[in-house]
Amino acid sequence: KAGVTQTPRYLIKTRGQQVTLSCSPISGHRSVSWYQQTPGQGLQFLFEYFSETQRNKGNFPGRFSGRQFSNSRSEMNVSTLELGDSALYLCASTTTATGIYNEQFFGPGTRLTVL
Amino acid sequence: SQQGEEDPQALSIQEGENATMNCSYKTSINNLQWYRQNSGRGLVHLILIRSNEREKHSGRLRVTLDTSKKSSSLLITASRAADTASYFCATREDGTSYGKLTFGQGTILTVHP
């Protein structure tokens, strides 16, 4: 099975712009989660989507949003970029078919730099 | 916010030695997972231990979980230079959905050949 893929891998934007990141989960996985990783704050949960519905949301401002499509692919959007949004954005997928003990499979991440 | 602390923050050892990393968390959990990350890349899942398990093995990895102390440890035996990476524990808290993990700050492991 192909792993979780994320595009683009690297992105450079300027303050005030917006950005859209894409994630394709492992085939058959319906839950997709997004995380932000920074040196100062570490790995922080952004949100989770399941069957096109946001199921959980972390403590991030409304500038961060996401969506999931019927094929389970997910996008996240950050509007009005700030310097502090520079981070590695990681997407993870998990199956919900095997009960409540589910490992998450992570993609390689998108490195976003805001200038 | 982070679930808890990982200890030590950095660990430097020689090839062949064992490496032990500890993780503490704050809330009641469903399971605890360990991940490895190489140089700012994606996370690789290493092992999952359920809240009703006390110890689990996978190859050179041994994980323990003490829910009364809210702590876990990861032991890597006979380490190799290729084990050099950051290691994170992550917990799924009771009552939360499958896709939400709370991560520790991580331990940077350096294995010298």
PDB file of C-alpha atoms in Angstrom:
ATOM      1  CA  LYS A   1       0.000   0.000   0.000  1.00  0.00           C
ATOM      2  CA  ALA A   2       1.203   3.485  -0.751  1.00  0.00           C
ATOM      3  CA  GLY A   3       1.884   5.625   2.292  1.00  0.00           C
ATOM      4  CA  VAL A   4       0.471   8.999   3.224  1.00  0.00           C
ATOM      5  CA  THR A   5       1.450  11.613   0.675  1.00  0.00           C
ATOM      6  CA  GLN A   6       1.614  15.352   1.141  1.00  0.00           C
ATOM      7  CA  THR A   7       2.014  18.102  -1.399  1.00  0.00           C
ATOM      8  CA  PRO A   8       3.831  20.313  -1.775  1.00  0.00           C
ATOM      9  CA  ARG A   9       6.873  19.267   0.238  1.00  0.00           C
ATOM     10  CA  TYR A  10       8.246  22.789   0.528  1.00  0.00           C
ATOM     11  CA  LEU A  11       6.544  26.147   0.332  1.00  0.00           C
ATOM     12  CA  ILE A  12       7.684  29.724   0.753  1.00  0.00           C
ATOM     13  CA  LYS A  13       5.093  32.433   1.265  1.00  0.00           C
ATOM     14  CA  THR A  14       5.048  36.013   2.502  1.00  0.00           C
ATOM     15  CA  ARG A  15       3.089  37.471   5.386  1.00  0.00           C
ATOM     16  CA  GLY A  16      -0.550  38.093   4.624  1.00  0.00           C
ATOM     17  CA  GLN A  17      -0.791  35.466   1.911  1.00  0.00           C
ATOM     18  CA  GLN A  18      -2.785  32.290   2.208  1.00  0.00           C
ATOM     19  CA  VAL A  19      -1.709  28.727   1.604  1.00  0.00           C
ATOM     20  CA  THR A  20      -3.356  25.365   0.912  1.00  0.00           C
ATOM     21  CA  LEU A  21      -1.692  22.077   1.768  1.00  0.00           C
ATOM     22  CA  SER A  22      -2.861  18.716   0.520  1.00  0.00           C
ATOM     23  CA  CYS A  23      -2.817  15.238   2.032  1.00  0.00           C
ATOM     24  CA  SER A  24      -3.737  11.871   0.543  1.00  0.00           C
ATOM     25  CA  PRO A  25      -4.234   9.189   3.184  1.00  0.00           C
ATOM     26  CA  ILE A  26      -3.473   5.516   2.909  1.00  0.00           C
ATOM     27  CA  SER A  27      -6.087   3.764   0.851  1.00  0.00           C
ATOM     28  CA  GLY A  28      -8.981   2.713   3.064  1.00  0.00           C
ATOM     29  CA  HIS A  29      -8.165   5.145   5.860  1.00  0.00           C
ATOM     30  CA  ARG A  30     -11.009   7.504   6.552  1.00  0.00           C
ATOM     31  CA  SER A  31      -9.563   9.521   9.409  1.00  0.00           C
ATOM     32  CA  VAL A  32      -7.097  12.259   8.530  1.00  0.00           C
ATOM     33  CA  SER A  33      -5.398  14.449  11.117  1.00  0.00           C
ATOM     34  CA  TRP A  34      -3.148  17.460  10.807  1.00  0.00           C
ATOM     35  CA  TYR A  35      -0.343  18.527  13.117  1.00  0.00           C
ATOM     36  CA  GLN A  36       1.947  21.534  13.276  1.00  0.00           C
ATOM     37  CA  GLN A  37       5.537  21.065  14.380  1.00  0.00           C
ATOM     38  CA  THR A  38       7.711  23.980  15.474  1.00  0.00           C
ATOM     39  CA  PRO A  39      10.924  24.081  17.518  1.00  0.00           C
ATOM     40  CA  GLY A  40       9.227  26.101  20.241  1.00  0.00           C
ATOM     41  CA  GLN A  41       5.862  24.404  20.595  1.00  0.00           C
ATOM     42  CA  GLY A  42       6.686  20.921  19.378  1.00  0.00           C
ATOM     43  CA  LEU A  43       4.010  18.791  17.769  1.00  0.00           C
ATOM     44  CA  GLN A  44       0.537  20.202  18.148  1.00  0.00           C
ATOM     45  CA  PHE A  45      -2.751  18.800  16.943  1.00  0.00           C
ATOM     46  CA  LEU A  46      -4.626  21.014  14.487  1.00  0.00           C
ATOM     47  CA  PHE A  47      -7.714  19.047  13.519  1.00  0.00           C
ATOM     48  CA  GLU A  48      -9.090  15.691  12.485  1.00  0.00           C
ATOM     49  CA  TYR A  49     -11.496  14.847   9.714  1.00  0.00           C
ATOM     50  CA  PHE A  50     -13.543  11.708   9.334  1.00  0.00           C
ATOM     51  CA  SER A  51     -16.044  11.081   6.554  1.00  0.00           C
ATOM     52  CA  GLU A  52     -15.814  14.706   5.423  1.00  0.00           C
ATOM     53  CA  THR A  53     -16.653  16.023   8.896  1.00  0.00           C
ATOM     54  CA  GLN A  54     -14.362  17.752  11.319  1.00  0.00           C
ATOM     55  CA  ARG A  55     -14.361  15.527  14.364  1.00  0.00           C
ATOM     56  CA  ASN A  56     -11.881  17.299  16.564  1.00  0.00           C
ATOM     57  CA  LYS A  57     -10.076  20.607  16.622  1.00  0.00           C
ATOM     58  CA  GLY A  58      -6.989  21.818  18.420  1.00  0.00           C
ATOM     59  CA  ASN A  59      -6.348  25.202  19.943  1.00  0.00           C
ATOM     60  CA  PHE A  60      -5.517  27.204  16.824  1.00  0.00           C
ATOM     61  CA  PRO A  61      -7.013  30.447  15.523  1.00  0.00           C
ATOM     62  CA  GLY A  62      -9.710  30.466  12.881  1.00  0.00           C
ATOM     63  CA  ARG A  63      -7.126  31.278  10.216  1.00  0.00           C
ATOM     64  CA  PHE A  64      -6.429  27.566  10.183  1.00  0.00           C
ATOM     65  CA  SER A  65      -9.099  25.538   8.462  1.00  0.00           C
ATOM     66  CA  GLY A  66      -9.435  22.271   6.672  1.00  0.00           C
ATOM     67  CA  ARG A  67     -11.714  20.020   4.759  1.00  0.00           C
ATOM     68  CA  GLN A  68     -11.983  16.448   3.618  1.00  0.00           C
ATOM     69  CA  PHE A  69     -13.294  15.148   0.336  1.00  0.00           C
ATOM     70  CA  SER A  70     -15.373  12.081  -0.368  1.00  0.00           C
ATOM     71  CA  ASN A  71     -12.244  10.118  -1.354  1.00  0.00           C
ATOM     72  CA  SER A  72     -10.767  10.944   2.106  1.00  0.00           C
ATOM     73  CA  ARG A  73      -8.164  13.311   0.698  1.00  0.00           C
ATOM     74  CA  SER A  74      -7.796  16.359   2.892  1.00  0.00           C
ATOM     75  CA  GLU A  75      -6.642  19.922   2.543  1.00  0.00           C
ATOM     76  CA  MET A  76      -5.736  22.464   5.133  1.00  0.00           C
ATOM     77  CA  ASN A  77      -5.731  26.184   4.553  1.00  0.00           C
ATOM     78  CA  VAL A  78      -4.013  28.959   6.427  1.00  0.00           C
ATOM     79  CA  SER A  79      -5.139  32.471   5.649  1.00  0.00           C
ATOM     80  CA  THR A  80      -3.384  35.746   6.406  1.00  0.00           C
ATOM     81  CA  LEU A  81      -0.072  34.058   7.086  1.00  0.00           C
ATOM     82  CA  GLU A  82       2.070  35.213   9.988  1.00  0.00           C
ATOM     83  CA  LEU A  83       5.776  34.649  10.559  1.00  0.00           C
ATOM     84  CA  GLY A  84       4.907  32.266  13.393  1.00  0.00           C
ATOM     85  CA  ASP A  85       3.107  29.960  10.994  1.00  0.00           C
ATOM     86  CA  SER A  86       6.467  28.802   9.670  1.00  0.00           C
ATOM     87  CA  ALA A  87       6.504  25.134  10.567  1.00  0.00           C
ATOM     88  CA  LEU A  88       6.462  21.568   9.395  1.00  0.00           C
ATOM     89  CA  TYR A  89       2.862  20.544   8.781  1.00  0.00           C
ATOM     90  CA  LEU A  90       2.265  16.847   9.134  1.00  0.00           C
ATOM     91  CA  CYS A  91      -0.701  14.855   7.995  1.00  0.00           C
ATOM     92  CA  ALA A  92      -1.574  11.464   9.425  1.00  0.00           C
ATOM     93  CA  SER A  93      -4.171   8.879   8.597  1.00  0.00           C
ATOM     94  CA  THR A  94      -5.588   6.008  10.558  1.00  0.00           C
ATOM     95  CA  THR A  95      -8.045   3.260  10.018  1.00  0.00           C
ATOM     96  CA  THR A  96     -11.094   3.050  12.163  1.00  0.00           C
ATOM     97  CA  ALA A  97     -11.814  -0.507  11.186  1.00  0.00           C
ATOM     98  CA  THR A  98      -9.858  -2.303  13.885  1.00  0.00           C
ATOM     99  CA  GLY A  99     -11.363  -0.790  16.963  1.00  0.00           C
ATOM    100  CA  ILE A 100     -10.015   1.766  19.329  1.00  0.00           C
ATOM    101  CA  TYR A 101      -6.313   0.965  19.316  1.00  0.00           C
ATOM    102  CA  ASN A 102      -5.172   2.694  16.167  1.00  0.00           C
ATOM    103  CA  GLU A 103      -1.731   3.728  15.134  1.00  0.00           C
ATOM    104  CA  GLN A 104      -1.393   6.782  12.960  1.00  0.00           C
ATOM    105  CA  PHE A 105       0.631   6.791   9.771  1.00  0.00           C
ATOM    106  CA  PHE A 106       2.329  10.073   8.990  1.00  0.00           C
ATOM    107  CA  GLY A 107       3.252  11.673   5.717  1.00  0.00           C
ATOM    108  CA  PRO A 108       6.635  13.327   5.052  1.00  0.00           C
ATOM    109  CA  GLY A 109       5.257  16.770   5.870  1.00  0.00           C
ATOM    110  CA  THR A 110       5.110  20.127   4.161  1.00  0.00           C
ATOM    111  CA  ARG A 111       7.765  22.601   5.237  1.00  0.00           C
ATOM    112  CA  LEU A 112       6.175  26.074   5.178  1.00  0.00           C
ATOM    113  CA  THR A 113       8.356  29.142   5.452  1.00  0.00           C
ATOM    114  CA  VAL A 114       6.700  32.530   5.879  1.00  0.00           C
ATOM    115  CA  LEU A 115       8.858  35.539   5.038  1.00  0.00           C
TER     116      LEU A 115
ATOM    117  CA  SER B   1      -0.451  21.925  24.617  1.00  0.00           C
ATOM    118  CA  GLN B   2       1.887  19.088  25.365  1.00  0.00           C
ATOM    119  CA  GLN B   3       0.701  16.087  27.312  1.00  0.00           C
ATOM    120  CA  GLY B   4       3.824  15.782  29.367  1.00  0.00           C
ATOM    121  CA  GLU B   5       7.544  15.583  29.548  1.00  0.00           C
ATOM    122  CA  GLU B   6      10.123  13.371  27.959  1.00  0.00           C
ATOM    123  CA  ASP B   7      13.345  12.616  29.689  1.00  0.00           C
ATOM    124  CA  PRO B   8      16.121  13.054  28.825  1.00  0.00           C
ATOM    125  CA  GLN B   9      15.817  15.812  26.240  1.00  0.00           C
ATOM    126  CA  ALA B  10      18.994  14.554  24.602  1.00  0.00           C
ATOM    127  CA  LEU B  11      20.911  11.296  24.860  1.00  0.00           C
ATOM    128  CA  SER B  12      24.295  10.474  23.373  1.00  0.00           C
ATOM    129  CA  ILE B  13      25.587   6.895  23.376  1.00  0.00           C
ATOM    130  CA  GLN B  14      27.967   4.553  21.565  1.00  0.00           C
ATOM    131  CA  GLU B  15      26.872   1.897  19.121  1.00  0.00           C
ATOM    132  CA  GLY B  16      25.985  -1.313  20.885  1.00  0.00           C
ATOM    133  CA  GLU B  17      24.816   0.394  24.060  1.00  0.00           C
ATOM    134  CA  ASN B  18      21.211   0.491  25.192  1.00  0.00           C
ATOM    135  CA  ALA B  19      19.160   3.680  25.119  1.00  0.00           C
ATOM    136  CA  THR B  20      16.317   4.388  27.513  1.00  0.00           C
ATOM    137  CA  MET B  21      13.857   7.231  27.117  1.00  0.00           C
ATOM    138  CA  ASN B  22      11.079   8.134  29.496  1.00  0.00           C
ATOM    139  CA  CYS B  23       7.755   9.816  28.962  1.00  0.00           C
ATOM    140  CA  SER B  24       5.238  11.154  31.438  1.00  0.00           C
ATOM    141  CA  TYR B  25       1.694  12.208  30.729  1.00  0.00           C
ATOM    142  CA  LYS B  26      -1.087  13.903  32.626  1.00  0.00           C
ATOM    143  CA  THR B  27      -4.460  12.439  31.802  1.00  0.00           C
ATOM    144  CA  SER B  28      -6.169   9.074  31.589  1.00  0.00           C
ATOM    145  CA  ILE B  29      -5.229   7.443  28.312  1.00  0.00           C
ATOM    146  CA  ASN B  30      -6.509   4.840  25.892  1.00  0.00           C
ATOM    147  CA  ASN B  31      -3.105   4.015  24.457  1.00  0.00           C
ATOM    148  CA  LEU B  32       0.425   5.339  24.200  1.00  0.00           C
ATOM    149  CA  GLN B  33       2.521   5.262  21.055  1.00  0.00           C
ATOM    150  CA  TRP B  34       6.167   5.881  20.280  1.00  0.00           C
ATOM    151  CA  TYR B  35       7.344   7.507  17.079  1.00  0.00           C
ATOM    152  CA  ARG B  36      10.720   8.206  15.509  1.00  0.00           C
ATOM    153  CA  GLN B  37      11.556  11.230  13.408  1.00  0.00           C
ATOM    154  CA  ASN B  38      14.681  11.648  11.313  1.00  0.00           C
ATOM    155  CA  SER B  39      15.921  15.190  10.663  1.00  0.00           C
ATOM    156  CA  GLY B  40      12.596  17.021  10.461  1.00  0.00           C
ATOM    157  CA  ARG B  41      10.946  14.446   8.272  1.00  0.00           C
ATOM    158  CA  GLY B  42       7.695  12.600   8.879  1.00  0.00           C
ATOM    159  CA  LEU B  43       7.078  10.465  11.914  1.00  0.00           C
ATOM    160  CA  VAL B  44       7.543   6.716  11.789  1.00  0.00           C
ATOM    161  CA  HIS B  45       5.362   4.642  14.076  1.00  0.00           C
ATOM    162  CA  LEU B  46       7.391   2.320  16.296  1.00  0.00           C
ATOM    163  CA  ILE B  47       5.064   0.671  18.774  1.00  0.00           C
ATOM    164  CA  LEU B  48       1.664   1.061  20.435  1.00  0.00           C
ATOM    165  CA  ILE B  49       0.891  -0.083  23.945  1.00  0.00           C
ATOM    166  CA  ARG B  50      -2.636  -0.238  25.226  1.00  0.00           C
ATOM    167  CA  SER B  51      -3.640   1.147  28.591  1.00  0.00           C
ATOM    168  CA  ASN B  52      -4.268  -2.373  29.929  1.00  0.00           C
ATOM    169  CA  GLU B  53      -0.817  -3.602  28.912  1.00  0.00           C
ATOM    170  CA  ARG B  54       2.314  -3.228  31.014  1.00  0.00           C
ATOM    171  CA  GLU B  55       5.064  -4.227  28.600  1.00  0.00           C
ATOM    172  CA  LYS B  56       5.472  -4.797  24.912  1.00  0.00           C
ATOM    173  CA  HIS B  57       8.343  -5.870  22.672  1.00  0.00           C
ATOM    174  CA  SER B  58       9.055  -5.331  19.018  1.00  0.00           C
ATOM    175  CA  GLY B  59      12.462  -6.368  17.726  1.00  0.00           C
ATOM    176  CA  ARG B  60      15.052  -4.328  19.629  1.00  0.00           C
ATOM    177  CA  LEU B  61      12.362  -2.178  21.216  1.00  0.00           C
ATOM    178  CA  ARG B  62      10.839  -2.674  24.628  1.00  0.00           C
ATOM    179  CA  VAL B  63       8.117  -0.403  25.933  1.00  0.00           C
ATOM    180  CA  THR B  64       6.708  -0.321  29.431  1.00  0.00           C
ATOM    181  CA  LEU B  65       3.656   1.498  30.661  1.00  0.00           C
ATOM    182  CA  ASP B  66       2.780   2.353  34.249  1.00  0.00           C
ATOM    183  CA  THR B  67      -0.656   3.930  34.302  1.00  0.00           C
ATOM    184  CA  SER B  68      -0.541   4.481  38.065  1.00  0.00           C
ATOM    185  CA  LYS B  69       2.489   6.726  37.606  1.00  0.00           C
ATOM    186  CA  LYS B  70       1.342   7.995  34.226  1.00  0.00           C
ATOM    187  CA  SER B  71       4.670   7.134  32.684  1.00  0.00           C
ATOM    188  CA  SER B  72       6.204   5.034  29.944  1.00  0.00           C
ATOM    189  CA  SER B  73       9.691   4.087  28.894  1.00  0.00           C
ATOM    190  CA  LEU B  74      11.198   3.076  25.578  1.00  0.00           C
ATOM    191  CA  LEU B  75      14.292   0.889  25.588  1.00  0.00           C
ATOM    192  CA  ILE B  76      16.321   0.400  22.427  1.00  0.00           C
ATOM    193  CA  THR B  77      18.790  -2.421  22.841  1.00  0.00           C
ATOM    194  CA  ALA B  78      22.084  -2.818  20.992  1.00  0.00           C
ATOM    195  CA  SER B  79      21.732   0.593  19.380  1.00  0.00           C
ATOM    196  CA  ARG B  80      23.026   1.371  15.903  1.00  0.00           C
ATOM    197  CA  ALA B  81      24.099   4.598  14.242  1.00  0.00           C
ATOM    198  CA  ALA B  82      20.923   4.367  12.159  1.00  0.00           C
ATOM    199  CA  ASP B  83      18.884   4.750  15.363  1.00  0.00           C
ATOM    200  CA  THR B  84      20.014   8.385  15.552  1.00  0.00           C
ATOM    201  CA  ALA B  85      16.764  10.359  15.497  1.00  0.00           C
ATOM    202  CA  SER B  86      14.228  12.149  17.669  1.00  0.00           C
ATOM    203  CA  TYR B  87      11.831   9.942  19.576  1.00  0.00           C
ATOM    204  CA  PHE B  88       8.375  11.049  20.648  1.00  0.00           C
ATOM    205  CA  CYS B  89       5.748   9.516  22.820  1.00  0.00           C
ATOM    206  CA  ALA B  90       2.150  10.267  21.986  1.00  0.00           C
ATOM    207  CA  THR B  91      -0.999   9.523  23.873  1.00  0.00           C
ATOM    208  CA  ARG B  92      -4.571   9.124  22.893  1.00  0.00           C
ATOM    209  CA  GLU B  93      -6.575  10.407  25.813  1.00  0.00           C
ATOM    210  CA  ASP B  94      -9.664   8.592  26.995  1.00  0.00           C
ATOM    211  CA  GLY B  95     -12.772   9.877  25.329  1.00  0.00           C
ATOM    212  CA  THR B  96     -11.011  11.442  22.366  1.00  0.00           C
ATOM    213  CA  SER B  97     -11.347  10.377  18.787  1.00  0.00           C
ATOM    214  CA  TYR B  98      -8.977   8.077  16.951  1.00  0.00           C
ATOM    215  CA  GLY B  99      -7.155  10.815  15.162  1.00  0.00           C
ATOM    216  CA  LYS B 100      -6.079  13.047  18.015  1.00  0.00           C
ATOM    217  CA  LEU B 101      -2.720  12.372  19.611  1.00  0.00           C
ATOM    218  CA  THR B 102      -0.966  14.495  22.182  1.00  0.00           C
ATOM    219  CA  PHE B 103       2.814  14.458  21.862  1.00  0.00           C
ATOM    220  CA  GLY B 104       5.662  14.874  24.282  1.00  0.00           C
ATOM    221  CA  GLN B 105       8.573  17.193  23.555  1.00  0.00           C
ATOM    222  CA  GLY B 106      10.770  14.365  22.352  1.00  0.00           C
ATOM    223  CA  THR B 107      14.207  12.934  23.079  1.00  0.00           C
ATOM    224  CA  ILE B 108      17.046  13.499  20.645  1.00  0.00           C
ATOM    225  CA  LEU B 109      19.097  10.321  20.451  1.00  0.00           C
ATOM    226  CA  THR B 110      22.580  10.334  18.952  1.00  0.00           C
ATOM    227  CA  VAL B 111      24.345   7.018  18.469  1.00  0.00           C
ATOM    228  CA  HIS B 112      28.046   7.299  17.706  1.00  0.00           C
ATOM    229  CA  PRO B 113      29.620   4.611  15.519  1.00  0.00           C
TER     230      PRO B 113
END
